[in-house]
PDB file of N, CA and C in Angstrom:
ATOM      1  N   UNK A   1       2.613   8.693  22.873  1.00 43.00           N
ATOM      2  CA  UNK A   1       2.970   7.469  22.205  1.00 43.00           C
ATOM      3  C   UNK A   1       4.028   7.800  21.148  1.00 43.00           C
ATOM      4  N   UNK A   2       5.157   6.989  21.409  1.00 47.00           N
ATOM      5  CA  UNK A   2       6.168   7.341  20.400  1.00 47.00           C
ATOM      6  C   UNK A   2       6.123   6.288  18.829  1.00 47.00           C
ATOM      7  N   UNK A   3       6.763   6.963  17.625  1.00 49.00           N
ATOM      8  CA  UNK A   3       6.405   6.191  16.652  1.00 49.00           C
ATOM      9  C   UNK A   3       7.151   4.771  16.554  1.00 49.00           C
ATOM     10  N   UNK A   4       8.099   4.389  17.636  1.00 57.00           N
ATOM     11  CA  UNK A   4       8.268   3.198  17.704  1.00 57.00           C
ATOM     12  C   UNK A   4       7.458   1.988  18.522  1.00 57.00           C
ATOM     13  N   UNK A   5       6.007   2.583  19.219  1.00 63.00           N
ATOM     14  CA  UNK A   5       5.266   1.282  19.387  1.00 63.00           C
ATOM     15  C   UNK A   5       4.529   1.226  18.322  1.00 63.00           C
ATOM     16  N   UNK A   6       4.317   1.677  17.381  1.00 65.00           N
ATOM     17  CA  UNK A   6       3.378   0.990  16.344  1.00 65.00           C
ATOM     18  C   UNK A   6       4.542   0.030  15.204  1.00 65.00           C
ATOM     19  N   UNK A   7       3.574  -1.164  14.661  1.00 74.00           N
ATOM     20  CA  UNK A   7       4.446  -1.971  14.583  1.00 74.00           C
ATOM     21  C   UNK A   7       5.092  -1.829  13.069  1.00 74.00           C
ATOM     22  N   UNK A   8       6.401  -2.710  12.941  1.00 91.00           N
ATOM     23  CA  UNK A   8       7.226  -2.112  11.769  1.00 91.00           C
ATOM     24  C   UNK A   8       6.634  -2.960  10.733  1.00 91.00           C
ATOM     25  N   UNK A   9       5.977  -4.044  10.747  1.00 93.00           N
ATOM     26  CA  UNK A   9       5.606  -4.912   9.532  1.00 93.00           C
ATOM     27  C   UNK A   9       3.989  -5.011   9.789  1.00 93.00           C
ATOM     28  N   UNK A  10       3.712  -5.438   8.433  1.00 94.00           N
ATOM     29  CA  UNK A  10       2.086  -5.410   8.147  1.00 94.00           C
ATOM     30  C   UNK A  10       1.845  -6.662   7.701  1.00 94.00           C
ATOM     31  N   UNK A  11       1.006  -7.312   8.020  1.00 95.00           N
ATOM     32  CA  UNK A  11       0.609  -8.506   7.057  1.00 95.00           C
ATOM     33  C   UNK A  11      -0.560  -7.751   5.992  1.00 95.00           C
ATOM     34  N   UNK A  12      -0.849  -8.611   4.631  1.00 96.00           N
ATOM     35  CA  UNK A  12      -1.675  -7.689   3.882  1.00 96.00           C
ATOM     36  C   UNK A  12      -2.628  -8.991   3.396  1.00 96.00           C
ATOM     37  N   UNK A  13      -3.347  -9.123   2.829  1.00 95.00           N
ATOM     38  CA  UNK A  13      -4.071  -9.629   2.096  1.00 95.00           C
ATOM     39  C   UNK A  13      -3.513 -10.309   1.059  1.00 95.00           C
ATOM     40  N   UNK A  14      -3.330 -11.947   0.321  1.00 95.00           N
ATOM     41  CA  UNK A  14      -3.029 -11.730  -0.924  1.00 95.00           C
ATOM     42  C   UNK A  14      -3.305 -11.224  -2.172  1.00 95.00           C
ATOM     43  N   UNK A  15      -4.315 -10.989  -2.121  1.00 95.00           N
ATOM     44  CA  UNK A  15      -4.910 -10.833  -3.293  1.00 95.00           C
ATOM     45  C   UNK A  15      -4.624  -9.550  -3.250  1.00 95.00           C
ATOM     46  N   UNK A  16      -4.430  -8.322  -2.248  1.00 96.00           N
ATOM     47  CA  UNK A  16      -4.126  -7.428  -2.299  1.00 96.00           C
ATOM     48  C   UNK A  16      -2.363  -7.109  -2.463  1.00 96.00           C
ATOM     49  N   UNK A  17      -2.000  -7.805  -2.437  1.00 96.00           N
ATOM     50  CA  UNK A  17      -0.468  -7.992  -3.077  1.00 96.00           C
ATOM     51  C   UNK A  17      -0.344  -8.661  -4.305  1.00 96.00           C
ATOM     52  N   UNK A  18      -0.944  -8.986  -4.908  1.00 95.00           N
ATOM     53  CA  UNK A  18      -0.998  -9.957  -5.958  1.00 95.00           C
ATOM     54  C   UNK A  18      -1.547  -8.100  -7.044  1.00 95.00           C
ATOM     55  N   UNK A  19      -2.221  -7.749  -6.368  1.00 96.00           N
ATOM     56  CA  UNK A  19      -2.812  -6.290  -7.671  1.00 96.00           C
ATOM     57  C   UNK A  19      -1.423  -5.237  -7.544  1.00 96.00           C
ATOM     58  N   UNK A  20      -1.345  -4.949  -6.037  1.00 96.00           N
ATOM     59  CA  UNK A  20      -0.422  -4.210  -5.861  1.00 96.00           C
ATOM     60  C   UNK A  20       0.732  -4.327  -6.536  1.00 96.00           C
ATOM     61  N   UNK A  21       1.490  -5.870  -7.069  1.00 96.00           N
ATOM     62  CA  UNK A  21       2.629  -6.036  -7.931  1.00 96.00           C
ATOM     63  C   UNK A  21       2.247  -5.588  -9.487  1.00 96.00           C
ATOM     64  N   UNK A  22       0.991  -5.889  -9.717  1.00 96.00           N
ATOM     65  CA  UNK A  22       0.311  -5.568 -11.480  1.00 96.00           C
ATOM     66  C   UNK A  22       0.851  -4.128 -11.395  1.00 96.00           C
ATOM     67  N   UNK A  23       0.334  -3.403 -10.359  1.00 96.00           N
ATOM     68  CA  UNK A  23       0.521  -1.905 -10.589  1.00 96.00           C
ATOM     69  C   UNK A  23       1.787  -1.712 -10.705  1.00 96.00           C
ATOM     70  N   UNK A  24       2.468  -1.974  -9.428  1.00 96.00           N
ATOM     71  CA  UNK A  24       3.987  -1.221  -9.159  1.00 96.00           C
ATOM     72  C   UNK A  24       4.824  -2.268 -10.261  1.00 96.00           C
ATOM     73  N   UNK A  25       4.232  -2.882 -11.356  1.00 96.00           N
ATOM     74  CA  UNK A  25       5.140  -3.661 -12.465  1.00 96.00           C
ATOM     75  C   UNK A  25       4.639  -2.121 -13.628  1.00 96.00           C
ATOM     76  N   UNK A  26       3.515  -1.859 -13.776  1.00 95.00           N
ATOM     77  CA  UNK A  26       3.186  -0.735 -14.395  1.00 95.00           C
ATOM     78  C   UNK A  26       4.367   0.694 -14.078  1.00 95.00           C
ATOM     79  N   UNK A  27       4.340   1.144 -13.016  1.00 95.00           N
ATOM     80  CA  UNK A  27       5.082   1.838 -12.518  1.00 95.00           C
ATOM     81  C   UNK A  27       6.224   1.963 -12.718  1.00 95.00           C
ATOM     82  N   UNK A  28       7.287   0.707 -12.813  1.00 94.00           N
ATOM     83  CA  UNK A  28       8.329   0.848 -12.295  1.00 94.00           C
ATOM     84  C   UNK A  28       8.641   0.740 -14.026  1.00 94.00           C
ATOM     85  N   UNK A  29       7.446  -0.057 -15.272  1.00 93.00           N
ATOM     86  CA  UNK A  29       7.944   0.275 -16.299  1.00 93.00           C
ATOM     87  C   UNK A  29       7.788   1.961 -16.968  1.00 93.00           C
ATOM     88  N   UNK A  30       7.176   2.619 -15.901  1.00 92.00           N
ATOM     89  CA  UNK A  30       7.181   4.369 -16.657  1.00 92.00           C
ATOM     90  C   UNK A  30       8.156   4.896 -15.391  1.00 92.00           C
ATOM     91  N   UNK A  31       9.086   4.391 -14.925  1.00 90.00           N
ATOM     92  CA  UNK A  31      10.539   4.173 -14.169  1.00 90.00           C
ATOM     93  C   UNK A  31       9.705   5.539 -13.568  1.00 90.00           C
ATOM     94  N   UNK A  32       8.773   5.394 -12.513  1.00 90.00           N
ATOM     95  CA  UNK A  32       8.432   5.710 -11.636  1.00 90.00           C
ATOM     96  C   UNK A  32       9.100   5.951 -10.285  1.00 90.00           C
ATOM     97  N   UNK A  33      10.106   7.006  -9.814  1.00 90.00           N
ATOM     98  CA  UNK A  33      10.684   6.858  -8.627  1.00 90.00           C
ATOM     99  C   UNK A  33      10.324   6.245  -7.796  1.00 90.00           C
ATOM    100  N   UNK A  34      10.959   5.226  -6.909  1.00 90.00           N
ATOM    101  CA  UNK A  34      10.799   4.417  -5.664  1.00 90.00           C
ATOM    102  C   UNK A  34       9.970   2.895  -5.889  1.00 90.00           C
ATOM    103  N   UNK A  35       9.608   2.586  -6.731  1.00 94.00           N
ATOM    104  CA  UNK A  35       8.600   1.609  -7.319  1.00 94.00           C
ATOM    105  C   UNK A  35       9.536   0.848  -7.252  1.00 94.00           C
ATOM    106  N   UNK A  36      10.990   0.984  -7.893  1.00 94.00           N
ATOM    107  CA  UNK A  36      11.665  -0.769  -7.315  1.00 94.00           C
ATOM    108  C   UNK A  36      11.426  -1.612  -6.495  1.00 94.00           C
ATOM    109  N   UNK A  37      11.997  -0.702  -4.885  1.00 95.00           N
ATOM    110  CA  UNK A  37      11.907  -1.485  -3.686  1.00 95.00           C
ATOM    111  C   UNK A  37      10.619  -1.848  -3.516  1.00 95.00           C
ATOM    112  N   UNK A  38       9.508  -1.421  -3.352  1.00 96.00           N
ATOM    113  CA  UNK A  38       8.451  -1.887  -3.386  1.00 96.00           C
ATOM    114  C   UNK A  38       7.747  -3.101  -4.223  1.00 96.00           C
ATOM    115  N   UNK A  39       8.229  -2.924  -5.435  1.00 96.00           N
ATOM    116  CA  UNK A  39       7.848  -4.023  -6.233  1.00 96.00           C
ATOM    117  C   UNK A  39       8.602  -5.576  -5.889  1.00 96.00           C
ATOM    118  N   UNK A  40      10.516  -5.473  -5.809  1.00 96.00           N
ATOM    119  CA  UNK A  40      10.755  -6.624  -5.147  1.00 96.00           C
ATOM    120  C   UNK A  40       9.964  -6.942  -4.045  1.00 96.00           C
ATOM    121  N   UNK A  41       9.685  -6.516  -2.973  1.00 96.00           N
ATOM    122  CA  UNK A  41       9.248  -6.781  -1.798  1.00 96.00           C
ATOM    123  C   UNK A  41       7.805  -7.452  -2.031  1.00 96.00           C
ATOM    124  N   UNK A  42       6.644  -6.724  -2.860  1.00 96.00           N
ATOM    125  CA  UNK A  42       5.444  -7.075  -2.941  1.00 96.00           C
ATOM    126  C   UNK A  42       5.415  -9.227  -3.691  1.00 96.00           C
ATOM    127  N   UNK A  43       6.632  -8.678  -4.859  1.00 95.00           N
ATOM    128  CA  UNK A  43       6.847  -9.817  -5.195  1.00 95.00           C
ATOM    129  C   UNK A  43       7.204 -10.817  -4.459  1.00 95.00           C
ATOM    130  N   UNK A  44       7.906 -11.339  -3.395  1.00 94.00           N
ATOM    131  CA  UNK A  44       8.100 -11.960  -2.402  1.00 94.00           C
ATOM    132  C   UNK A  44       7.235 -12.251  -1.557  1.00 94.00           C
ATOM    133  N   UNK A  45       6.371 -11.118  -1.639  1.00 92.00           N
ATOM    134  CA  UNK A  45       5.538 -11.424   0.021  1.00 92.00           C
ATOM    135  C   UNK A  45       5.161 -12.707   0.360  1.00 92.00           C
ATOM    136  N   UNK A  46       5.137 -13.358  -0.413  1.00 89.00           N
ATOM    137  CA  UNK A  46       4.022 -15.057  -0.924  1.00 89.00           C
ATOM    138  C   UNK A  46       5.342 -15.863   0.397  1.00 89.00           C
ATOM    139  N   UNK A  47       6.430 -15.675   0.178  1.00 92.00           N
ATOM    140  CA  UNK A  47       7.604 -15.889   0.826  1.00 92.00           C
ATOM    141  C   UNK A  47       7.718 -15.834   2.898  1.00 92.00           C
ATOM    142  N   UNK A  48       6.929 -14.448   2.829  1.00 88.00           N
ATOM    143  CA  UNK A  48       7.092 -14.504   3.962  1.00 88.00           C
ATOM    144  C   UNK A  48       5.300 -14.049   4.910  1.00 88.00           C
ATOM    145  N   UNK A  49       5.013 -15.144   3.907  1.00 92.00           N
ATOM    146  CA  UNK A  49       2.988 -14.997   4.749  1.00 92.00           C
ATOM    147  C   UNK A  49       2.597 -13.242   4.583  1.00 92.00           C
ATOM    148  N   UNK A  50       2.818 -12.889   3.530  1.00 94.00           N
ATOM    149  CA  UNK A  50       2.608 -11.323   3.163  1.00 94.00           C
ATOM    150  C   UNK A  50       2.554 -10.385   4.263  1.00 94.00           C
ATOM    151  N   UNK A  51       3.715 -10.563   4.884  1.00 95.00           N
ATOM    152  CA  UNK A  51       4.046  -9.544   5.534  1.00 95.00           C
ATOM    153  C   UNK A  51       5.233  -8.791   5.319  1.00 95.00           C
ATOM    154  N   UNK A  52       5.126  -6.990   5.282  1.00 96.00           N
ATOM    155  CA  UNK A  52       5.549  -6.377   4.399  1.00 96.00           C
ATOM    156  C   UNK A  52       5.886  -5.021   5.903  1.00 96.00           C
ATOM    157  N   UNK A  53       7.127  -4.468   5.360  1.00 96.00           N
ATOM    158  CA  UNK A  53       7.731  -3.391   6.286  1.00 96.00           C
ATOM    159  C   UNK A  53       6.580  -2.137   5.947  1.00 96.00           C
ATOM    160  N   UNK A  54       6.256  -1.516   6.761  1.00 95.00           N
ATOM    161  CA  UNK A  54       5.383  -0.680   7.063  1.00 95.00           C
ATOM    162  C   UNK A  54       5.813   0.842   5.797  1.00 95.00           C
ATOM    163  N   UNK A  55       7.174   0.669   5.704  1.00 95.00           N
ATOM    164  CA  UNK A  55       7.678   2.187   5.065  1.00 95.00           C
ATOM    165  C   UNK A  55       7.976   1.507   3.515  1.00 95.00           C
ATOM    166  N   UNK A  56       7.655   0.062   3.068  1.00 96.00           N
ATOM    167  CA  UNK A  56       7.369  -0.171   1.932  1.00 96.00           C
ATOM    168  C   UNK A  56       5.974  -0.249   1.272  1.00 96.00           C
ATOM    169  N   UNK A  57       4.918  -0.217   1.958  1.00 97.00           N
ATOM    170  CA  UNK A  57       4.010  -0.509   1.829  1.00 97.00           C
ATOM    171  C   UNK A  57       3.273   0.958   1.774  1.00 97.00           C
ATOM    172  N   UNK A  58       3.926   1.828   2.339  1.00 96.00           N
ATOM    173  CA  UNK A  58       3.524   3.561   2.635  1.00 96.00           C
ATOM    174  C   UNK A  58       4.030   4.006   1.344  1.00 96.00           C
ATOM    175  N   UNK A  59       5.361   3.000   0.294  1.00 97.00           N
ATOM    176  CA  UNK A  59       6.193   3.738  -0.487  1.00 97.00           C
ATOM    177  C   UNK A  59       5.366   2.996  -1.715  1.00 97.00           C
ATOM    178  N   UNK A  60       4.633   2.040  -1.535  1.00 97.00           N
ATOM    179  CA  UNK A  60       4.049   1.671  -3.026  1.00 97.00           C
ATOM    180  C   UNK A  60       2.562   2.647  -3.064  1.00 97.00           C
ATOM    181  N   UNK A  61       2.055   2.611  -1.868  1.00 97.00           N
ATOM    182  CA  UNK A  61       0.690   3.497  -2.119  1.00 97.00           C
ATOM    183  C   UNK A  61       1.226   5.030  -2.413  1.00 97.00           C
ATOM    184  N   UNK A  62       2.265   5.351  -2.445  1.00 97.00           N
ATOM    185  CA  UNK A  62       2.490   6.648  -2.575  1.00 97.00           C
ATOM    186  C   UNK A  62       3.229   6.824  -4.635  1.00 97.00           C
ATOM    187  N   UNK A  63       3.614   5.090  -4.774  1.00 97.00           N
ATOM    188  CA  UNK A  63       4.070   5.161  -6.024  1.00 97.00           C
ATOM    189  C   UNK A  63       2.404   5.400  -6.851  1.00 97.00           C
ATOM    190  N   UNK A  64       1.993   4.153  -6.047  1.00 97.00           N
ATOM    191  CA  UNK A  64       0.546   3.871  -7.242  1.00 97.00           C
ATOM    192  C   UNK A  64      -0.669   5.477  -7.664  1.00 97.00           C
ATOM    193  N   UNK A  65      -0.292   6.233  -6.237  1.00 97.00           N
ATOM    194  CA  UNK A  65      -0.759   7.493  -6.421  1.00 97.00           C
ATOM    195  C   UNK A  65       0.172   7.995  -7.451  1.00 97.00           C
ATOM    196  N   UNK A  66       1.362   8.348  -7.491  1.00 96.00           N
ATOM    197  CA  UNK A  66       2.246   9.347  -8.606  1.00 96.00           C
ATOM    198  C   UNK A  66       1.270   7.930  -9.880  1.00 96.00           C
ATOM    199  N   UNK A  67       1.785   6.672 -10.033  1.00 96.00           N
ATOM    200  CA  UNK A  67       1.382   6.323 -11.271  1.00 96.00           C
ATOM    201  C   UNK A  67      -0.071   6.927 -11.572  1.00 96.00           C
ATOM    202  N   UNK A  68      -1.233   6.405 -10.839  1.00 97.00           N
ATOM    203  CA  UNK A  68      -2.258   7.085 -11.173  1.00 97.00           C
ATOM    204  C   UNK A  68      -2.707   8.780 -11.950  1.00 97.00           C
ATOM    205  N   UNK A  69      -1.931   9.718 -11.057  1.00 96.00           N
ATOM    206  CA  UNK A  69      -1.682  10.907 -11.508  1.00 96.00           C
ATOM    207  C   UNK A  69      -1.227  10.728 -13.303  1.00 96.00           C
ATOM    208  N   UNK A  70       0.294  10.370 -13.366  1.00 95.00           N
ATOM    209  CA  UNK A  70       0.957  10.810 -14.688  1.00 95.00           C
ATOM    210  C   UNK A  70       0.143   9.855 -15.639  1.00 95.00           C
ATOM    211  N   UNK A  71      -0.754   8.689 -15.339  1.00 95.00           N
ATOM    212  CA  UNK A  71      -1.838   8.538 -16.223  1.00 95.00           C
ATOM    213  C   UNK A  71      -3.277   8.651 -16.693  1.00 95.00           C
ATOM    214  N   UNK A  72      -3.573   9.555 -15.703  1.00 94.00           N
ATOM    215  CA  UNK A  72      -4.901  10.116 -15.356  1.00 94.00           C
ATOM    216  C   UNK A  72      -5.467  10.140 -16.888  1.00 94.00           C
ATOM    217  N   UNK A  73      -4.962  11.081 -18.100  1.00 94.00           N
ATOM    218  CA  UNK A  73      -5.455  11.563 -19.026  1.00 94.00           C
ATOM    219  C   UNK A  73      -5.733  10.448 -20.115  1.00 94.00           C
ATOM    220  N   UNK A  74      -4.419   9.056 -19.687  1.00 95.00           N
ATOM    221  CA  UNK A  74      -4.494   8.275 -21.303  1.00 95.00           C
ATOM    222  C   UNK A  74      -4.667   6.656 -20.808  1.00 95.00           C
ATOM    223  N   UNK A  75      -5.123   6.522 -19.801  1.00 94.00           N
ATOM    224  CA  UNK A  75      -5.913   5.181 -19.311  1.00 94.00           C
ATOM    225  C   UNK A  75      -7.353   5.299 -19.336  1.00 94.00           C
ATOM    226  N   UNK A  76      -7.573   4.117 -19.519  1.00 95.00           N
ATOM    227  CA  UNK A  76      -9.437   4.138 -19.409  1.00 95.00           C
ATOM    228  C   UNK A  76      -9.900   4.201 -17.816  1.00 95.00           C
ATOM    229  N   UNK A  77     -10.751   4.743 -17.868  1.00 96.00           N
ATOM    230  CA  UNK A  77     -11.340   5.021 -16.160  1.00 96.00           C
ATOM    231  C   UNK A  77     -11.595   4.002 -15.311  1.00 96.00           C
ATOM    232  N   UNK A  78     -11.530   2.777 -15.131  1.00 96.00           N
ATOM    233  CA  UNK A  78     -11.541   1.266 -14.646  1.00 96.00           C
ATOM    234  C   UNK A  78     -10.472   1.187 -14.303  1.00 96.00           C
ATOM    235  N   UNK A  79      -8.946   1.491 -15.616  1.00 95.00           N
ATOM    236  CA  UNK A  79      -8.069   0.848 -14.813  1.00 95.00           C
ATOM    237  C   UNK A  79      -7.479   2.000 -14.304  1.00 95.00           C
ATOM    238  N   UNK A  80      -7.864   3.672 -13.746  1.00 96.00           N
ATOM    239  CA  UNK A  80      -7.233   4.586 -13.374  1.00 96.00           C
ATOM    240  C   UNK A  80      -8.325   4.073 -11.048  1.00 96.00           C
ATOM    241  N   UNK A  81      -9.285   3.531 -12.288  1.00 97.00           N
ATOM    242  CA  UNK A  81      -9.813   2.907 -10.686  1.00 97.00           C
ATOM    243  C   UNK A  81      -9.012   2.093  -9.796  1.00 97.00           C
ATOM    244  N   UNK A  82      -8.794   0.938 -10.801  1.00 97.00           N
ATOM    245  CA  UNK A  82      -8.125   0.222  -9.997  1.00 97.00           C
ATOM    246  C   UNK A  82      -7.466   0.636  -9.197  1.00 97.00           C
ATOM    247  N   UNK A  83      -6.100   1.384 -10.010  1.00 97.00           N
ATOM    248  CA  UNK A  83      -4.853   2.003  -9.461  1.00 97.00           C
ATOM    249  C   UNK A  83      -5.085   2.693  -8.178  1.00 97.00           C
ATOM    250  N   UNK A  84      -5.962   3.441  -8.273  1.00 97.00           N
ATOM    251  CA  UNK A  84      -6.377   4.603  -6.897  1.00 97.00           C
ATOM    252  C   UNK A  84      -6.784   3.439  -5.646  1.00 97.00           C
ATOM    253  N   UNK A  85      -7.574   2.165  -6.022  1.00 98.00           N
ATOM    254  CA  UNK A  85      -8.515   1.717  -5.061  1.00 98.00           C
ATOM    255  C   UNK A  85      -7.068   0.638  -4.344  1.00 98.00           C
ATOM    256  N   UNK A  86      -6.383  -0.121  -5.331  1.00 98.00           N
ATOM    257  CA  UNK A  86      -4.956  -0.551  -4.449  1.00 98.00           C
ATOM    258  C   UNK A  86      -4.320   0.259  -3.697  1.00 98.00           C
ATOM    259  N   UNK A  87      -4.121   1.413  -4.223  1.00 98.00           N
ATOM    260  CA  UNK A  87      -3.237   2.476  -3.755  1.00 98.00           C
ATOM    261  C   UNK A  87      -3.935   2.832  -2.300  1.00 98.00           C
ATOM    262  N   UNK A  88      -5.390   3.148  -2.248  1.00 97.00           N
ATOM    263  CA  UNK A  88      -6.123   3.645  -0.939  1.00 97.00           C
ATOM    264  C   UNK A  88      -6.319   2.504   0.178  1.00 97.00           C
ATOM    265  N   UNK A  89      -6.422   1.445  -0.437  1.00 98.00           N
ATOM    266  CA  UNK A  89      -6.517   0.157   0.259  1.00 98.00           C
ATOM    267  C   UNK A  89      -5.210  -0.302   1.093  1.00 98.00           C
ATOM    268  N   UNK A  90      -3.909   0.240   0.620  1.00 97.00           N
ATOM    269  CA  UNK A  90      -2.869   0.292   0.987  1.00 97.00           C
ATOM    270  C   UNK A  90      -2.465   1.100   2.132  1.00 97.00           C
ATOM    271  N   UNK A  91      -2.814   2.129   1.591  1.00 97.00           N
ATOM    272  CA  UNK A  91      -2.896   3.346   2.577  1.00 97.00           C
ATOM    273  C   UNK A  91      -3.610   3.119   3.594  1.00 97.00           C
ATOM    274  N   UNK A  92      -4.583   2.696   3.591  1.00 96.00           N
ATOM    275  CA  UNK A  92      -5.840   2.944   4.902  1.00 96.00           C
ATOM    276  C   UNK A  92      -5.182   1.687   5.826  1.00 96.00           C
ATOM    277  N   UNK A  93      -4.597   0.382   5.044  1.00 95.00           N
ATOM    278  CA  UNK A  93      -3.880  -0.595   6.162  1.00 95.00           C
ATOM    279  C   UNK A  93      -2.860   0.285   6.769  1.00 95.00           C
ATOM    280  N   UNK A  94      -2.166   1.065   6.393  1.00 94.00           N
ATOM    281  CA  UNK A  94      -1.249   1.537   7.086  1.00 94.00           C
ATOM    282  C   UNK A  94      -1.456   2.620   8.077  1.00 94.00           C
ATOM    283  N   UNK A  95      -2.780   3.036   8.085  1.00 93.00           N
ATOM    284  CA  UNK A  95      -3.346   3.955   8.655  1.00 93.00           C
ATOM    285  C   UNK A  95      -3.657   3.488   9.810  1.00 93.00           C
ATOM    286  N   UNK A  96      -4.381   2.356   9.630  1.00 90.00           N
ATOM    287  CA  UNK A  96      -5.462   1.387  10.523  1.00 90.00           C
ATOM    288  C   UNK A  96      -4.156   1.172  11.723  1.00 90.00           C
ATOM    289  N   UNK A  97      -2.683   0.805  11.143  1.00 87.00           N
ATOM    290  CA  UNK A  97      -1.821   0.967  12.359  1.00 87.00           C
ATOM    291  C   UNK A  97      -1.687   1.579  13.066  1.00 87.00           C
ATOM    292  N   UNK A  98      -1.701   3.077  12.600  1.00 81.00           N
ATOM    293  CA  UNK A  98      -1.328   4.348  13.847  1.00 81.00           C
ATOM    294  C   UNK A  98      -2.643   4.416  14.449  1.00 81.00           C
ATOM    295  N   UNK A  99      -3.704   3.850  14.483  1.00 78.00           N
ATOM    296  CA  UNK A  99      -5.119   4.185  15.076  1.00 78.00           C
ATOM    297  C   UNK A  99      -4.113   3.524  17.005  1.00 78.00           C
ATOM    298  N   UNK A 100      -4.618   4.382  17.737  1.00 69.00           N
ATOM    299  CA  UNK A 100      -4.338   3.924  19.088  1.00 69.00           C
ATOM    300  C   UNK A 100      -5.755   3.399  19.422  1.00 69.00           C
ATOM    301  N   UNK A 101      -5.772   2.165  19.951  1.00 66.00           N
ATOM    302  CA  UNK A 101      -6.404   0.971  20.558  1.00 66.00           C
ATOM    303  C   UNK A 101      -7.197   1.540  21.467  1.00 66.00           C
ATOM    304  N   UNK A 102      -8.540   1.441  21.609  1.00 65.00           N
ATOM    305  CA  UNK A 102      -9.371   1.713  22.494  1.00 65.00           C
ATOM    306  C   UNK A 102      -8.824   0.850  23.446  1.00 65.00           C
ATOM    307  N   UNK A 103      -8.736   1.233  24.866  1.00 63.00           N
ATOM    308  CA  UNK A 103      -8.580   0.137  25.877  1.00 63.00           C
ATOM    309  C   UNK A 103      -9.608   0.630  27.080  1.00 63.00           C
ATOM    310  N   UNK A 104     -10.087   1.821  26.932  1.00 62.00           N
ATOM    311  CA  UNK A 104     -10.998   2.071  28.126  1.00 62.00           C
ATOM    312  C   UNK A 104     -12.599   2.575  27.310  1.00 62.00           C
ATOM    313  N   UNK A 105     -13.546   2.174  27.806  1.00 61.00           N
ATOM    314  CA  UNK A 105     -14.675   2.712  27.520  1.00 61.00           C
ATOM    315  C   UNK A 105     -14.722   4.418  27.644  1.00 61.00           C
ATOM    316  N   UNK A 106     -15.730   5.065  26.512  1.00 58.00           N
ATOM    317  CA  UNK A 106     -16.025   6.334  26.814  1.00 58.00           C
ATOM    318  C   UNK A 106     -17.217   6.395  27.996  1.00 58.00           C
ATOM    319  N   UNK A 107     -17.373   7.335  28.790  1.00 52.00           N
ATOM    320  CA  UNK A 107     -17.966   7.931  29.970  1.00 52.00           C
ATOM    321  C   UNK A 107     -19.482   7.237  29.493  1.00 52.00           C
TER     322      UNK A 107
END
């Protein structure tokens, strides 16, 4: 299977785009590499039924991880939660794509 049948856009959750912008607005104010594009995009989603390009959505869970990290020491532990649980929630949709489709029963 080549990486062009899995598909290029994701639909997401709103509410899970709605946290994801709180963060990557966090982010992009400790000018967090790559957090721009991601943040326009998350901001919009409302625009296009929250569906979001697959390599933006790989690029905010990978921001919200760096944010999480460089604030590990001077956030309170709730909102270092949050950050990780958008960030993994992100990730695992994008994961859930490359899963190849059962189409035949096991033996």
């Amino acid at each position: 299977m080549t990486s062009s049948s899995f598909p290029r856009t994701i639909t997401l959750p709103a509410p899970l785009c709605e946290e994801a912008v709180e963060h990557l607005e966090r982010a992009a104010q400790r000018t967090i590499d790559g957090a721009g594009i991601p943040l326009k995009a998350f901001r919009t989603a409302a625009d296009h039924d929250y569906a979001l390009p697959v390599s933006v959505v790989e690029q905010a869970a990978a921001c919200l991880l760096v944010l999480a990290t460089e604030t590990a020491q001077s956030v309170r532990p709730s909102a270092l939660r949050a950050t990780i649980s958008v960030a993994l929630r992100l990730r695992d949709a994008v994961e859930a794509l490359h899963q190849p489709a059962l189409t035949h029963r096991f033996w």
